[in-house]
């Protein structure tokens, strides 16, 4: 799916910020995000719980992170539901 010019600029800006971080900062940020995503996958939860409680962002982050963040959170919720249904059948 093609992104709008605004979306491309956003992606370019995000990449520019990422590239400005040191290797250790990128590694630490990625490790933290992975830890939080794994915990979110284990315990499930809403998109809001992921960005506000686990990642510590404010309300301004909701729309910025929505496309990818909601997809990730929803996938984890669906997998948790499927796992619960599978356990109930056993």
Tab-separated table of C-alpha atoms in Angstrom:
chain	number	residue	atom	x	y	z
A	1	UNK	CA	0.000	0.000	0.000
A	2	UNK	CA	1.430	3.383	-0.973
A	3	UNK	CA	1.959	5.952	1.736
A	4	UNK	CA	1.047	9.592	1.362
A	5	UNK	CA	3.731	12.252	1.042
A	6	UNK	CA	3.024	13.154	4.655
A	7	UNK	CA	3.527	9.508	5.647
A	8	UNK	CA	6.812	9.326	3.755
A	9	UNK	CA	8.047	12.451	5.465
A	10	UNK	CA	7.095	10.965	8.810
A	11	UNK	CA	9.006	7.759	8.051
A	12	UNK	CA	12.021	9.783	6.893
A	13	UNK	CA	11.909	11.893	10.065
A	14	UNK	CA	11.692	8.802	12.245
A	15	UNK	CA	14.637	7.226	10.426
A	16	UNK	CA	16.631	10.437	10.799
A	17	UNK	CA	16.045	10.466	14.568
A	18	UNK	CA	16.932	6.761	14.799
A	19	UNK	CA	20.144	7.346	12.860
A	20	UNK	CA	21.099	10.191	15.218
A	21	UNK	CA	21.170	7.799	18.186
A	22	UNK	CA	24.351	6.053	19.160
A	23	UNK	CA	24.637	2.311	18.702
A	24	UNK	CA	24.254	1.790	22.468
A	25	UNK	CA	21.141	3.999	22.561
A	26	UNK	CA	19.556	2.080	19.672
A	27	UNK	CA	20.439	-1.232	21.317
A	28	UNK	CA	19.004	-0.161	24.682
A	29	UNK	CA	15.835	1.251	23.093
A	30	UNK	CA	15.304	-1.904	21.049
A	31	UNK	CA	15.941	-4.173	24.040
A	32	UNK	CA	13.437	-2.198	26.112
A	33	UNK	CA	10.788	-2.285	23.377
A	34	UNK	CA	11.285	-6.029	22.841
A	35	UNK	CA	10.967	-6.677	26.590
A	36	UNK	CA	7.770	-4.655	26.775
A	37	UNK	CA	6.294	-6.322	23.684
A	38	UNK	CA	7.050	-9.788	25.054
A	39	UNK	CA	5.425	-8.924	28.376
A	40	UNK	CA	2.428	-7.473	26.547
A	41	UNK	CA	2.154	-10.657	24.469
A	42	UNK	CA	2.262	-12.829	27.602
A	43	UNK	CA	-0.343	-10.882	29.531
A	44	UNK	CA	-2.313	-9.369	26.643
A	45	UNK	CA	-3.933	-5.975	26.983
A	46	UNK	CA	-5.165	-3.071	24.969
A	47	UNK	CA	-3.277	-0.790	22.627
A	48	UNK	CA	-3.657	1.972	25.223
A	49	UNK	CA	-2.123	-0.233	27.916
A	50	UNK	CA	0.811	-0.926	25.619
A	51	UNK	CA	1.638	2.683	24.800
A	52	UNK	CA	0.668	4.406	28.077
A	53	UNK	CA	1.458	1.872	30.804
A	54	UNK	CA	4.168	-0.291	29.298
A	55	UNK	CA	5.996	2.235	27.129
A	56	UNK	CA	5.249	5.338	29.213
A	57	UNK	CA	3.978	7.655	26.493
A	58	UNK	CA	1.398	10.404	26.942
A	59	UNK	CA	-1.838	11.028	25.084
A	60	UNK	CA	0.028	12.731	22.228
A	61	UNK	CA	1.495	9.367	21.199
A	62	UNK	CA	-1.878	7.727	20.512
A	63	UNK	CA	-2.263	8.762	16.850
A	64	UNK	CA	1.456	8.733	16.056
A	65	UNK	CA	1.858	5.085	17.074
A	66	UNK	CA	-1.628	3.891	16.110
A	67	UNK	CA	-1.138	2.073	12.777
A	68	UNK	CA	1.691	-0.255	13.780
A	69	UNK	CA	1.038	-0.248	17.530
A	70	UNK	CA	-2.599	-1.254	17.264
A	71	UNK	CA	-1.752	-4.022	14.804
A	72	UNK	CA	0.841	-5.450	17.204
A	73	UNK	CA	-1.455	-5.177	20.217
A	74	UNK	CA	-4.411	-6.711	18.373
A	75	UNK	CA	-2.288	-9.625	17.132
A	76	UNK	CA	-1.169	-10.360	20.687
A	77	UNK	CA	-4.767	-10.194	21.921
A	78	UNK	CA	-5.946	-12.580	19.196
A	79	UNK	CA	-3.163	-15.052	19.981
A	80	UNK	CA	-3.965	-14.889	23.711
A	81	UNK	CA	-7.639	-15.524	22.968
A	82	UNK	CA	-6.796	-18.444	20.687
A	83	UNK	CA	-4.484	-19.923	23.327
A	84	UNK	CA	-7.195	-19.647	25.991
A	85	UNK	CA	-9.742	-21.328	23.718
A	86	UNK	CA	-7.257	-24.092	22.946
A	87	UNK	CA	-6.599	-24.677	26.661
A	88	UNK	CA	-10.346	-24.812	27.381
A	89	UNK	CA	-10.766	-27.576	24.787
A	90	UNK	CA	-7.992	-29.674	26.364
